Short mmCIF file of C-alpha atoms in Angstrom, two decimals:
data_model
loop_
_atom_site.label_atom_id
_atom_site.label_comp_id
_atom_site.label_asym_id
_atom_site.label_seq_id
_atom_site.Cartn_x
_atom_site.Cartn_y
_atom_site.Cartn_z
CA MET A 1 0.09 7.42 -2.10
CA GLN A 2 -1.52 8.10 -5.58
CA THR A 3 -0.61 5.69 -8.90
CA GLU A 4 -1.58 6.87 -12.07
CA LEU A 5 -2.53 3.88 -14.66
CA ASN A 6 -2.57 4.02 -18.41
CA VAL A 7 -5.18 1.67 -19.11
CA THR A 8 -5.73 0.20 -22.85
CA GLY A 9 -8.77 -2.29 -24.40
CA MET A 10 -11.53 -0.62 -22.16
CA SER A 11 -14.56 0.35 -24.56
CA CYS A 12 -17.27 0.34 -22.07
CA GLY A 13 -19.04 0.31 -18.82
CA HIS A 14 -18.38 -3.34 -17.89
CA CYS A 15 -14.55 -3.10 -18.85
CA VAL A 16 -14.56 0.08 -16.37
CA LYS A 17 -16.12 -1.96 -13.77
CA ALA A 18 -13.72 -4.84 -14.52
CA VAL A 19 -10.41 -3.02 -14.31
CA GLU A 20 -12.27 -1.64 -11.07
CA GLY A 21 -12.73 -4.56 -9.11
CA ALA A 22 -9.12 -5.67 -10.17
CA LEU A 23 -7.30 -2.81 -8.47
CA LYS A 24 -9.65 -3.13 -6.01
CA ALA A 25 -8.55 -6.39 -4.71
CA VAL A 26 -4.91 -5.70 -4.84
CA PRO A 27 -3.88 -5.86 -1.02
CA GLY A 28 -3.04 -2.13 -0.32
CA VAL A 29 -5.48 0.08 -1.70
CA GLU A 30 -7.91 2.17 -0.87
CA GLN A 31 -9.95 3.41 -3.89
CA VAL A 32 -10.04 3.88 -7.64
CA GLN A 33 -11.24 5.91 -9.58
CA VAL A 34 -10.99 4.16 -13.42
CA SER A 35 -11.97 6.57 -16.39
CA LEU A 36 -12.94 5.41 -20.10
CA GLU A 37 -12.84 7.94 -22.06
CA GLY A 38 -9.38 9.22 -20.43
CA GLY A 39 -7.86 5.65 -20.53
CA LYS A 40 -7.04 6.33 -16.74
CA ALA A 41 -6.77 4.88 -13.84
CA THR A 42 -5.87 6.56 -10.32
CA VAL A 43 -5.06 4.32 -7.51
CA GLN A 44 -4.91 5.45 -3.54
CA GLY A 45 -3.23 3.38 -1.47
CA ASN A 46 0.44 1.60 -0.68
CA ALA A 47 -0.31 -1.35 -3.43
CA ASP A 48 3.35 -2.31 -5.30
CA ALA A 49 2.66 -0.52 -8.97
CA GLN A 50 3.74 -4.36 -10.31
CA ALA A 51 0.39 -5.89 -8.54
CA LEU A 52 -1.57 -3.12 -9.95
CA LEU A 53 -0.18 -3.63 -13.14
CA ALA A 54 -0.60 -7.67 -12.96
CA ALA A 55 -4.08 -6.95 -11.73
CA VAL A 56 -5.23 -5.52 -14.60
CA ARG A 57 -3.12 -7.54 -17.49
CA GLU A 58 -5.05 -10.83 -15.55
CA GLU A 59 -8.30 -8.69 -17.00
CA GLY A 60 -7.39 -8.81 -20.51
CA TYR A 61 -6.61 -5.38 -20.74
CA GLY A 62 -3.24 -3.38 -21.55
CA ALA A 63 -1.39 -1.34 -18.56
CA GLU A 64 1.31 0.80 -17.71
CA VAL A 65 2.31 3.05 -15.16
CA ALA A 66 1.45 6.85 -16.57
CA GLY A 67 4.88 9.36 -17.21
CA GLN A 68 6.99 6.02 -17.65
#
C-alpha cells in the first residue's frame, strides 16, 4: 500500500532526514521517499495514515494525506 503525504515546513536536507526518520519509525512502514522541493512524502507499507501524520507533526512539521 502507498500513502502520499503533503508535508509543510521543510526547508533543508536536515528537515528531509528528520521527516524520513520519523516515518520509518512508524510500525508497518517498509519504504519512505521524501521530496523537499515538492513538499511530499511517499510511504510504502501497511502503516496507519493517522500514525504517519502524528509522526511528522511530532517532528514539528505540518502534514496531511494528499488528496484529502
